[in-house]
Coordinates of C-alpha atoms in Angstrom, one line a residue:
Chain B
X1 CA -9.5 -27.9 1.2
X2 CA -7.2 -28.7 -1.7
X3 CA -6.9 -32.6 -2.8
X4 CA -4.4 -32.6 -6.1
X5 CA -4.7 -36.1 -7.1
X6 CA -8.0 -37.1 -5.5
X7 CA -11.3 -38.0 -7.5
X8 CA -12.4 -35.0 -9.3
X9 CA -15.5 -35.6 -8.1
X10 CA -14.9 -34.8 -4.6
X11 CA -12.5 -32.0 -5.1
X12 CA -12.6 -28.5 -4.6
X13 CA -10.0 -26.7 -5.9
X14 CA -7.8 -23.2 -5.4
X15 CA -6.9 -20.3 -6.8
X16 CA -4.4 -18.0 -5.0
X17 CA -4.3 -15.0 -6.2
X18 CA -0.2 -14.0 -6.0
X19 CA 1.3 -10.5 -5.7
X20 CA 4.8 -10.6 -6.8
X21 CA 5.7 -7.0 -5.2
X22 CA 7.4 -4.5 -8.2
X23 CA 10.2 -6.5 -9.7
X24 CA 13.5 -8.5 -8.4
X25 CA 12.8 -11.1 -5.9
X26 CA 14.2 -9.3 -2.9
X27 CA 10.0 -7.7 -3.1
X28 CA 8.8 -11.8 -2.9
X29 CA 7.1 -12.7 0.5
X30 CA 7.5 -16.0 2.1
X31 CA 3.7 -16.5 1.4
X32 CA 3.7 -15.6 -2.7
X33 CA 6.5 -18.0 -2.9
X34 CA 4.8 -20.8 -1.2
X35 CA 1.8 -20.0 -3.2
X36 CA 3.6 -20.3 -6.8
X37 CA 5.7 -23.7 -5.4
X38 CA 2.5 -24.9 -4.7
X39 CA 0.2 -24.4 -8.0
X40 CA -0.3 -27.3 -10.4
X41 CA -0.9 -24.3 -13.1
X42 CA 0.2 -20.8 -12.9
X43 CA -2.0 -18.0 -14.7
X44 CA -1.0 -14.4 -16.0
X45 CA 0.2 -11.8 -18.0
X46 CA 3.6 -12.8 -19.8
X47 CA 6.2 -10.8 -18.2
X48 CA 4.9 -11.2 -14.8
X49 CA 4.6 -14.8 -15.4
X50 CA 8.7 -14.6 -16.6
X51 CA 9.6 -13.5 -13.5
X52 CA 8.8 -17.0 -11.5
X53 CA 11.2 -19.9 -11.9
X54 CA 10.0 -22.5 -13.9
X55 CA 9.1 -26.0 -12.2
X56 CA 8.3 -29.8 -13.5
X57 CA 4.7 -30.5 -13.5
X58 CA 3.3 -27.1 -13.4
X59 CA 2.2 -25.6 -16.3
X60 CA 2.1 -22.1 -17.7
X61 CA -1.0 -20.2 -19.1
X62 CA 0.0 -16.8 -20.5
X63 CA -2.2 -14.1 -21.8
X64 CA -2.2 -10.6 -23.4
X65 CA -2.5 -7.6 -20.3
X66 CA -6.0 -6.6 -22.1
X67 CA -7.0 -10.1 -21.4
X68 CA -8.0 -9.4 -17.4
X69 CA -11.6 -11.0 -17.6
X70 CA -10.7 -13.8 -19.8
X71 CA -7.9 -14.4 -18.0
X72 CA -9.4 -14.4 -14.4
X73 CA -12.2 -16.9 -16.1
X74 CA -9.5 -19.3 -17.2
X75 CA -7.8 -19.5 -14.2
X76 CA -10.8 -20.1 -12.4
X77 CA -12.3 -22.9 -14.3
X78 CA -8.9 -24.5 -14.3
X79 CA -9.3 -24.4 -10.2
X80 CA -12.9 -25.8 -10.6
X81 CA -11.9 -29.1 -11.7
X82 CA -9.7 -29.3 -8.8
X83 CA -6.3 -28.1 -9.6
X84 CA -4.5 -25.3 -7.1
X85 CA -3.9 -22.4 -9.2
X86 CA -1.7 -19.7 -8.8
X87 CA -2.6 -16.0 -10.9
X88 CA 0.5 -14.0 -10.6
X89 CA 0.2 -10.2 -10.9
X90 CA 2.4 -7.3 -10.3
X91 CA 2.7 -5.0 -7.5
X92 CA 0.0 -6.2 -4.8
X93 CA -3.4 -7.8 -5.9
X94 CA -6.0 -5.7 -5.0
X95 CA -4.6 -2.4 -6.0
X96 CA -5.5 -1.5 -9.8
X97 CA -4.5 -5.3 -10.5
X98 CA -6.3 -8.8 -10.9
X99 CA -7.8 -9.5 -7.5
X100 CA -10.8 -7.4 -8.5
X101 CA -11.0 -8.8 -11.9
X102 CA -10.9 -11.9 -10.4
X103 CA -13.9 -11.3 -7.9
X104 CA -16.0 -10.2 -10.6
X105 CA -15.5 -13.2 -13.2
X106 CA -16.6 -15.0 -9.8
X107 CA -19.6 -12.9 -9.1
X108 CA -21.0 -13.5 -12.9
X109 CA -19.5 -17.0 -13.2
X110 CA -21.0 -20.6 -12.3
X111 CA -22.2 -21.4 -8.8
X112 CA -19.2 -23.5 -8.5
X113 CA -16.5 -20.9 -8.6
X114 CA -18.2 -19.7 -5.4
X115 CA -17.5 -23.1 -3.8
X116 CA -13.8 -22.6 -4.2
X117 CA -11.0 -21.6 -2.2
X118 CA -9.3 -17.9 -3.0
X119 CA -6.4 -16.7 -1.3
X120 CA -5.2 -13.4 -2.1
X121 CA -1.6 -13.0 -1.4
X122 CA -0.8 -9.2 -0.6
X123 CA 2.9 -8.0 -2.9
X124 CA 4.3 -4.4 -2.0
X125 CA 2.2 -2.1 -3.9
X126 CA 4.3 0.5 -6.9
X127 CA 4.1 3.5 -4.8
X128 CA 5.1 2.0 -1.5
X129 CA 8.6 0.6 -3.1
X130 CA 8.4 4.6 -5.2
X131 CA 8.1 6.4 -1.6
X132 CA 10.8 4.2 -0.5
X133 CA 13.0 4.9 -2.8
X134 CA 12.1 8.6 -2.6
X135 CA 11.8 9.3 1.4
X136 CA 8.9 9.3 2.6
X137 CA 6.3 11.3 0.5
X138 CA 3.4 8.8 2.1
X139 CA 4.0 9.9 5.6
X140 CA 0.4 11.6 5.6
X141 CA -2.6 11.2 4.6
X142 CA -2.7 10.1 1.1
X143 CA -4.6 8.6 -1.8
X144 CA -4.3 6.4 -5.1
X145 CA -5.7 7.1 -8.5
X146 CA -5.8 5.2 -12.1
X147 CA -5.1 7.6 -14.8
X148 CA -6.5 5.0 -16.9
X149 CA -9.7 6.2 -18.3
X150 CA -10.5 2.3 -19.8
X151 CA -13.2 1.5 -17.2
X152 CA -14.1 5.5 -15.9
X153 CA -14.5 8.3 -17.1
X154 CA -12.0 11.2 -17.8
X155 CA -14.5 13.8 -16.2
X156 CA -14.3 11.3 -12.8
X157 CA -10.6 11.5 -12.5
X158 CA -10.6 15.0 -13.4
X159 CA -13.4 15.7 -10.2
X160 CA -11.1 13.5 -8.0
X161 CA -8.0 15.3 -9.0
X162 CA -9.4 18.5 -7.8
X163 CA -11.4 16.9 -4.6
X164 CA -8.3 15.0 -3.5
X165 CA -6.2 18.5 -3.6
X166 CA -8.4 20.0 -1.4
X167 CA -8.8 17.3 0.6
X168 CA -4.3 17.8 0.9
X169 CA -3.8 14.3 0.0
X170 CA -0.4 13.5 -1.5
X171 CA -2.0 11.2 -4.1
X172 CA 0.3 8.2 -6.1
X173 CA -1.2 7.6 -10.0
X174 CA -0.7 4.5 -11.5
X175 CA -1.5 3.9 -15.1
X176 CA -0.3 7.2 -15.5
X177 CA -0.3 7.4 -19.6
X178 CA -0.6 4.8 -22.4
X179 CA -0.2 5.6 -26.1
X180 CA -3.8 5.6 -26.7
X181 CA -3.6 8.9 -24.5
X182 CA -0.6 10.6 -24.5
X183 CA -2.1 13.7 -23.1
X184 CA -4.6 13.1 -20.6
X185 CA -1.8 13.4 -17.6
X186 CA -0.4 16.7 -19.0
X187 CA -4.2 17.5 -18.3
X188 CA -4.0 16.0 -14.6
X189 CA -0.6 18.3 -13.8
X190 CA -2.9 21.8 -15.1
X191 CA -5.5 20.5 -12.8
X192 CA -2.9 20.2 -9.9
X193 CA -1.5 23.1 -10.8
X194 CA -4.4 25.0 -10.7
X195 CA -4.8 24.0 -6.3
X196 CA -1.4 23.1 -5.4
X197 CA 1.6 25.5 -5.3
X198 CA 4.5 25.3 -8.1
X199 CA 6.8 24.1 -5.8
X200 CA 5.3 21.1 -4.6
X201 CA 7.8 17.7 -5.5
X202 CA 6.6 15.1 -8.0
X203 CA 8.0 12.2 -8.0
X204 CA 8.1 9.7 -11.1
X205 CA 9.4 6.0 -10.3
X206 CA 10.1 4.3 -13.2
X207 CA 10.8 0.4 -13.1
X208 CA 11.5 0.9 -9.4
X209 CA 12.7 -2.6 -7.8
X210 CA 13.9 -3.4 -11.1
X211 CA 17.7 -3.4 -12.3
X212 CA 16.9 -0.8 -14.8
X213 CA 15.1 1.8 -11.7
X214 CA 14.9 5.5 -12.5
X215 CA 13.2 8.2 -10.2
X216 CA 13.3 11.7 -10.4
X217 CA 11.5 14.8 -8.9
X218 CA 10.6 17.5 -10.0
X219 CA 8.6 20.7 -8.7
X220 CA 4.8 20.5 -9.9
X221 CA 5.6 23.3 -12.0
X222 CA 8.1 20.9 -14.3
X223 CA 6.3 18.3 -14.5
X224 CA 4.9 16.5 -17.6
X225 CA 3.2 14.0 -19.2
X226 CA 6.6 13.0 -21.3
X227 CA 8.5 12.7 -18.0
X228 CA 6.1 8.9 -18.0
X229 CA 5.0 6.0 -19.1
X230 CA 3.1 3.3 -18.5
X231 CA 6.0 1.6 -16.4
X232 CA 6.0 4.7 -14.3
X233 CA 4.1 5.1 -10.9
X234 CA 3.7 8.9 -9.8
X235 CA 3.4 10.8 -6.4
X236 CA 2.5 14.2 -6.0
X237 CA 3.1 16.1 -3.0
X238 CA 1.0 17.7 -1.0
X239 CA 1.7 21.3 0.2
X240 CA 3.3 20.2 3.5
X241 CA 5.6 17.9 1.5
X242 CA 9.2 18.4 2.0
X243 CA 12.7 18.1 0.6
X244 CA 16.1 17.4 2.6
X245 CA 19.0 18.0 0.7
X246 CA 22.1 15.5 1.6
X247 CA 25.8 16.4 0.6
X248 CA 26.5 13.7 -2.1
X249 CA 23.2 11.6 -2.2
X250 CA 19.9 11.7 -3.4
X251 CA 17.5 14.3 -1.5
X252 CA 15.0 12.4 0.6
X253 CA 11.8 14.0 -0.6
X254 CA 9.1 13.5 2.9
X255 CA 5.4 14.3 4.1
X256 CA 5.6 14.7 7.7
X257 CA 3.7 13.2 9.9
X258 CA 2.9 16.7 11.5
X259 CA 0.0 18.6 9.8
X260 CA -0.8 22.1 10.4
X261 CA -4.4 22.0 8.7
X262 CA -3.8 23.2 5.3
Chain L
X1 CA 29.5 3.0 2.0
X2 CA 29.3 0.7 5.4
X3 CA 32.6 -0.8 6.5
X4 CA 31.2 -2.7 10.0
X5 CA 34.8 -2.8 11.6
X6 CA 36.8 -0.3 10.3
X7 CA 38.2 2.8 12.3
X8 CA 35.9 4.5 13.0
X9 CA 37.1 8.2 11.6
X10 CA 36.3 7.1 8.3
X11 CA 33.5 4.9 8.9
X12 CA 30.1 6.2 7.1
X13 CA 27.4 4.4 8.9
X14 CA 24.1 3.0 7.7
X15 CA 20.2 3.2 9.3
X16 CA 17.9 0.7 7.3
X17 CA 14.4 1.6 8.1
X18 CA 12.3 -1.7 8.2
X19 CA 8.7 -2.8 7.1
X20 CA 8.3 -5.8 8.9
X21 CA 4.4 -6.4 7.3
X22 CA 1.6 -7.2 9.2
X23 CA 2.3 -9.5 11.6
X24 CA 3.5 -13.1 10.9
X25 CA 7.0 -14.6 8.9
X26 CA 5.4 -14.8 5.7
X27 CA 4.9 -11.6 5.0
X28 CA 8.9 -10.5 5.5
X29 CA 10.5 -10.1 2.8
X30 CA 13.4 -10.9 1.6
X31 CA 15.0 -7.4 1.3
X32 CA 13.5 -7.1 5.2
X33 CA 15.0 -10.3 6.0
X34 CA 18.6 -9.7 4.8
X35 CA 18.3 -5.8 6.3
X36 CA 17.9 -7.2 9.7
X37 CA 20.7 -9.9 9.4
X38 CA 22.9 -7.6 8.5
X39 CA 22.5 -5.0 10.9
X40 CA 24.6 -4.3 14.3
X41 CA 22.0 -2.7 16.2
X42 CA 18.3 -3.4 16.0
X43 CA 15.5 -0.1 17.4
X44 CA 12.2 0.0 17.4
X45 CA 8.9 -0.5 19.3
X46 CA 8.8 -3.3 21.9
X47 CA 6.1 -5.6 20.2
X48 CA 7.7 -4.9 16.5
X49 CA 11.1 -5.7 17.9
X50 CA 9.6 -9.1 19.9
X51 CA 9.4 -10.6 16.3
X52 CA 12.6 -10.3 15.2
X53 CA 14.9 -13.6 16.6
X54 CA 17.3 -12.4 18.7
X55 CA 21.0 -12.8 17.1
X56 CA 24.3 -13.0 19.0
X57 CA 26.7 -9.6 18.8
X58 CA 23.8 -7.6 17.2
X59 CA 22.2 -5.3 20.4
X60 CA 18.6 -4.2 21.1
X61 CA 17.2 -1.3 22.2
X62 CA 13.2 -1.1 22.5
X63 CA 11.5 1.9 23.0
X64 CA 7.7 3.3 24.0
X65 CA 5.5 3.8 20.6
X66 CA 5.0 7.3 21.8
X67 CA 8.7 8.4 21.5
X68 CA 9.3 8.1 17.8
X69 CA 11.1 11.2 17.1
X70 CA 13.8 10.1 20.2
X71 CA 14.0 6.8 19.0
X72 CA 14.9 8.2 15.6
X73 CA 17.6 10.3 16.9
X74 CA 18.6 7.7 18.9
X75 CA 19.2 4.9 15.7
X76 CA 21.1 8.2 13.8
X77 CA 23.2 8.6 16.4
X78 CA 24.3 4.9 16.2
X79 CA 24.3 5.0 12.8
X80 CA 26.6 8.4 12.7
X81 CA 29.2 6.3 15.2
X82 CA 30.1 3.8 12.3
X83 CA 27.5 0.9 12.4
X84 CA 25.0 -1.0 10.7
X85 CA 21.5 -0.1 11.8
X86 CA 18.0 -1.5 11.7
X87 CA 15.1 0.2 13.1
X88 CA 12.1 -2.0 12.7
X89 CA 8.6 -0.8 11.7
X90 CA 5.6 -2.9 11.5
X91 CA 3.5 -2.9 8.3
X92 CA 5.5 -0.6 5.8
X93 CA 7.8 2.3 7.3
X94 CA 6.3 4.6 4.9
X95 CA 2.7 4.5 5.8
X96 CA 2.0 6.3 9.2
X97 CA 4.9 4.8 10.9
X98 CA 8.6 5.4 11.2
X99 CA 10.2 6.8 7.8
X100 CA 9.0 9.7 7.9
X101 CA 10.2 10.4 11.5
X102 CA 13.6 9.4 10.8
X103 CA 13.7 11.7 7.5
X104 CA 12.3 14.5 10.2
X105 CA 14.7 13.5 12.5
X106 CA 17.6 13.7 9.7
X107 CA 16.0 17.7 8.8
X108 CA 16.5 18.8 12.4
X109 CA 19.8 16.6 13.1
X110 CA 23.7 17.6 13.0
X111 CA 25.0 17.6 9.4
X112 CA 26.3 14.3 9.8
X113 CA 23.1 12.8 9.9
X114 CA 22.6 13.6 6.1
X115 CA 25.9 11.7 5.2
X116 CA 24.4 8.2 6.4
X117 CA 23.1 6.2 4.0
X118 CA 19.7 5.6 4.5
X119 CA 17.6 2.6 3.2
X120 CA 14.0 2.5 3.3
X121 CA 12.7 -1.1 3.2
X122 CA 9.1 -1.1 2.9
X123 CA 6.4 -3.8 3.7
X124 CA 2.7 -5.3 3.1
X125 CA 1.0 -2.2 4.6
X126 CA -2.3 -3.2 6.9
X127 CA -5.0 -2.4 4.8
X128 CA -3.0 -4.7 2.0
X129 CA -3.5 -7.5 4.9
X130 CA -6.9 -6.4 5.6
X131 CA -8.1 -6.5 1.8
X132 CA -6.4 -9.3 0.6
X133 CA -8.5 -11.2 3.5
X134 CA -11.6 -9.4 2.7
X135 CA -11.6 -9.5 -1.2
X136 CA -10.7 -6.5 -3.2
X137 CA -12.1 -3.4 -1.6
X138 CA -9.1 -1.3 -2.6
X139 CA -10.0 -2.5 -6.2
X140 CA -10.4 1.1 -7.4
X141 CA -9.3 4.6 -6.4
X142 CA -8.9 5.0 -2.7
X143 CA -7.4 7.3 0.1
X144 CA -5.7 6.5 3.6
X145 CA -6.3 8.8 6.3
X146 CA -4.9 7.9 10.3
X147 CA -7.7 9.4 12.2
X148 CA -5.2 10.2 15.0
X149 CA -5.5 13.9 16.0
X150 CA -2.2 13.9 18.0
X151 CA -0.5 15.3 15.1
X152 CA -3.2 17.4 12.8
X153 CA -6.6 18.9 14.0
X154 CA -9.4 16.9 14.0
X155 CA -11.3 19.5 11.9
X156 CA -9.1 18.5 9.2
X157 CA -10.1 15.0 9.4
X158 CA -13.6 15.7 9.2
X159 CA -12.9 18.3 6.0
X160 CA -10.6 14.9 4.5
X161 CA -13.8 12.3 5.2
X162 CA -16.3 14.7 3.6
X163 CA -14.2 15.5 0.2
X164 CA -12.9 11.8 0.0
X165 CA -16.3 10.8 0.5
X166 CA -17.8 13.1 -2.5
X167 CA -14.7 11.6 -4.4
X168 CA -16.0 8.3 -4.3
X169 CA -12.8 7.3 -2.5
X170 CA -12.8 3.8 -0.7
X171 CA -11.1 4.5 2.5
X172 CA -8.9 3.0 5.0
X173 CA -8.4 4.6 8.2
X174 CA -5.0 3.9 9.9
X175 CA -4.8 4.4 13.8
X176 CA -8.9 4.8 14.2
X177 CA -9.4 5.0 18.3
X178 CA -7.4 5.1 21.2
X179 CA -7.9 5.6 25.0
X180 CA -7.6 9.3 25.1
X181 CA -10.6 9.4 22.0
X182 CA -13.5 6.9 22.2
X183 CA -16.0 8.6 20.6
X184 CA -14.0 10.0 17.5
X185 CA -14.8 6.9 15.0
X186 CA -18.9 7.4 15.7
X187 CA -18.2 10.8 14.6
X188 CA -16.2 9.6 11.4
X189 CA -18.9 7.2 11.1
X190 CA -21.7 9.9 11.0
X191 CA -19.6 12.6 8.6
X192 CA -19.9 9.1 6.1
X193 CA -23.3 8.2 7.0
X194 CA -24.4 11.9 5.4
X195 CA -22.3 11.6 2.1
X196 CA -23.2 7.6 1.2
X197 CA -25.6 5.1 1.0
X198 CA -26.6 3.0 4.5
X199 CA -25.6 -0.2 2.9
X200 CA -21.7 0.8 2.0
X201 CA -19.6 -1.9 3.4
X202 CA -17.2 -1.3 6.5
X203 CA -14.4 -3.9 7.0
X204 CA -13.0 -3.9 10.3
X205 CA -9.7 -5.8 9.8
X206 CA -8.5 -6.8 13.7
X207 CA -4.3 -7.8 13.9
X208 CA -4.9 -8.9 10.2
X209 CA -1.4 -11.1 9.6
X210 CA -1.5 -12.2 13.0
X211 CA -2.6 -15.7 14.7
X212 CA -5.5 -13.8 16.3
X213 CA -6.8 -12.2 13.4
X214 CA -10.6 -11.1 12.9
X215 CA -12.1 -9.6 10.9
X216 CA -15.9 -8.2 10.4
X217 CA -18.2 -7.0 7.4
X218 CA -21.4 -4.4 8.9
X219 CA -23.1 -2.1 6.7
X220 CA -22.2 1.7 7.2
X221 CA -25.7 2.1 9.1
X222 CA -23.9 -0.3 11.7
X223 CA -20.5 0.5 11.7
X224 CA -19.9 1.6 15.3
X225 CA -16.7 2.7 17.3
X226 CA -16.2 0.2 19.7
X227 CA -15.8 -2.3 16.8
X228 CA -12.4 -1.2 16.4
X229 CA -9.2 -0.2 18.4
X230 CA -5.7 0.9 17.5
X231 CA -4.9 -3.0 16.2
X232 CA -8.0 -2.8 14.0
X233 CA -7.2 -1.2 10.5
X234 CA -10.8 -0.2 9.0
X235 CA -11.9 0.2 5.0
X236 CA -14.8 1.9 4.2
X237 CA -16.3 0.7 0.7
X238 CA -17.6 3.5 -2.2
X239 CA -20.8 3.4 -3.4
X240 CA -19.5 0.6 -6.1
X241 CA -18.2 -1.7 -3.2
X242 CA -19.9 -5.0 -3.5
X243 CA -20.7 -8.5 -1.6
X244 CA -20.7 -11.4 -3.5
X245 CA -22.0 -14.2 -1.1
X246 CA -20.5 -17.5 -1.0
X247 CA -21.9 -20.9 0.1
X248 CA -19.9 -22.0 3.4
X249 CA -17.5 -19.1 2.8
X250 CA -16.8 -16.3 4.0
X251 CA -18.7 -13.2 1.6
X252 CA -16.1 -11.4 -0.5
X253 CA -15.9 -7.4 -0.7
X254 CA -14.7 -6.0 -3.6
X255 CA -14.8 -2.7 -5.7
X256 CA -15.2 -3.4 -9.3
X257 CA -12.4 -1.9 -11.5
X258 CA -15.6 -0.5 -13.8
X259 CA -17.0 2.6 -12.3
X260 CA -20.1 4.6 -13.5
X261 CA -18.9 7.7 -12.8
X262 CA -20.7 8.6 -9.4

């Protein structure tokens, strides 16, 4: 469907939206890297953009994080005049990143942005390289929540915090805190501690697949809001979650697979 | 800490628990990649092993999916002897598949087990396949539940569908039918059809990753159960999902990053 050097007139262009995984390259499938080699132009937020190599003839296009809309409408009219584009974004695409933003510049855009072609390419997701790291605190039943109360509001989180505790999902936050509110996730832990036992683990994973990685857990009844930022992705137990200590290492911190109905 | 050909007294072994993604190359990455290469023995389930190329000196040893906790002691065992092992996992080890039976395995295990070193490599889970291909249903807030009741009640699945469904959760169900429990997804499919609207989008997202992929878009009013089987990894939209048509394209399905607050 792609033509780089053909007529405009006759071309229909890409975008490929790219998930670079959560840091080194060791997270980069064989698909994102044939996506970025393959882009005339590569899209997206500076220090995502800094992690892919530099090549002749394609050009960089960097923006400000806040920028998602803007962004995703840039890239896309780039693609309309023919060009294979490449977005690159953290983590995986479609999970609290810029596949969505994306779909919706398409949706309110021009007829022709529909007439494209959009590839998402899938990246490992923060909390999956986190519960790596950890153990295996996804092993059940689980859910993902923005603490980012940009584009909802707090009272929703707040209802799903309590809904998803009762449901006994472990549940992994991203855009845990920012500095326009440093207090909204010491609010999420009272909620949690008001439905889930002290001792459940909480795990915070900061920079994780990056050379500067931290985790630590801690039991629900430590935990709070200063123990993250917005580099941090967070799992909280569920009450079936479990901890094996090991005799010089790291405790692996699990959910088993096994669930007695709590 | 792994020494491949040393005596074997002072020999701490490895087990490196591998996501190989959903299906094809190009979603293994390269921390999968080099994992595998590097390893002396390879476990797993027969069709998860069959994509690994076989490598000369490096031994195999399928097992039935239905004896994970066997197979885990199994690679431990290996591992405790001195070696390099691999046990491979499709989509990501952490999500309803092997990690957290090895970490289970480890809690029940001699002592020795807990002085392996233990990697966890994870991998483009399948509902990352399936929305990537669909859109960006998983766009906002969602849950995974494995609607298998071998290992919890099924009451307890119904209680997770109702709460995640007043949550506003989109939802992907992992595992959703087998032989031994047709009818189970029509029930699912009811509990939703009494919390949302008739028009919520269900993506049914069959060996997504894999030559033979398929995938379908029905409105909850038509979801039924014999769309599906264990290959098929399902998403169920939130109220906010939506369709944005496209000429000679396939519709995309996403779930806007905005939500009201329903």
């Amino acid at each position: 469907m792609n033509a780089g050097s053909a007529g405009k007139l006759s071309v229909v262009g890409k975008l490929s939206v790219v998930g670079l995984g959560p840091g080194e390259a060791r997270f980069l499938t064989p698909q994102a890297q044939a996506a970025l080699e393959a882009a005339d132009a590569l899209y997206g937020y500076i220090p995502y953009l800094d992690r892919v190599p530099a090549r002749d003839g394609q050009t960089r296009h960097a923006s400000d994080n806040r920028e998602e809309l803007a962004r995703a409408g840039a890239a896309l009219a780039h693609a309309a005049s023919g060009a294979q584009v490449a977005m690159v974004s953290g983590g995986d695409p479609g999970v609290f990143a810029m596949a969505a933003a994306v779909i919706e510049a398409i949706e309110a855009g021009p007829d022709d942005w529909r007439e494209l072609e959009l590839e998402i390419v899938p990246g490992i997701t923060a909390m999956l390289a986190v519960a790596a790291q950890a153990g295996a605190p996804l092993g059940h039943d689980f859910c993902a929540i923005s603490l980012s109360d940009n584009l909802k509001p707090w009272e929703l989180i707040e209802r799903r915090l309590s809904l998803a505790a009762q449901a006994g999902f472990v549940m992994a936050f991203y855009n845990p805190v920012s500095k326009a509110r440093p207090h909204q996730l010491d609010t999420a832990f009272d909620i949690l501690r008001d439905e889930l036992p002290a001792s459940v683990p909480v795990i915070f994973g900061r920079a994780v697949g990056r050379a500067d990685e931290r985790l630590a857990v801690v039991p629900l009844s430590e935990a709070r809001g200063d123990m993250a930022d917005m580099a941090t992705c967070i799992i909280v137990g569920s009450v079936e979650t479990r901890i094996v200590e090991r005799p010089g290492r790291p405790a692996l911190v699990y959910t088993p697979r096994r669930s007695g109905g709590r």
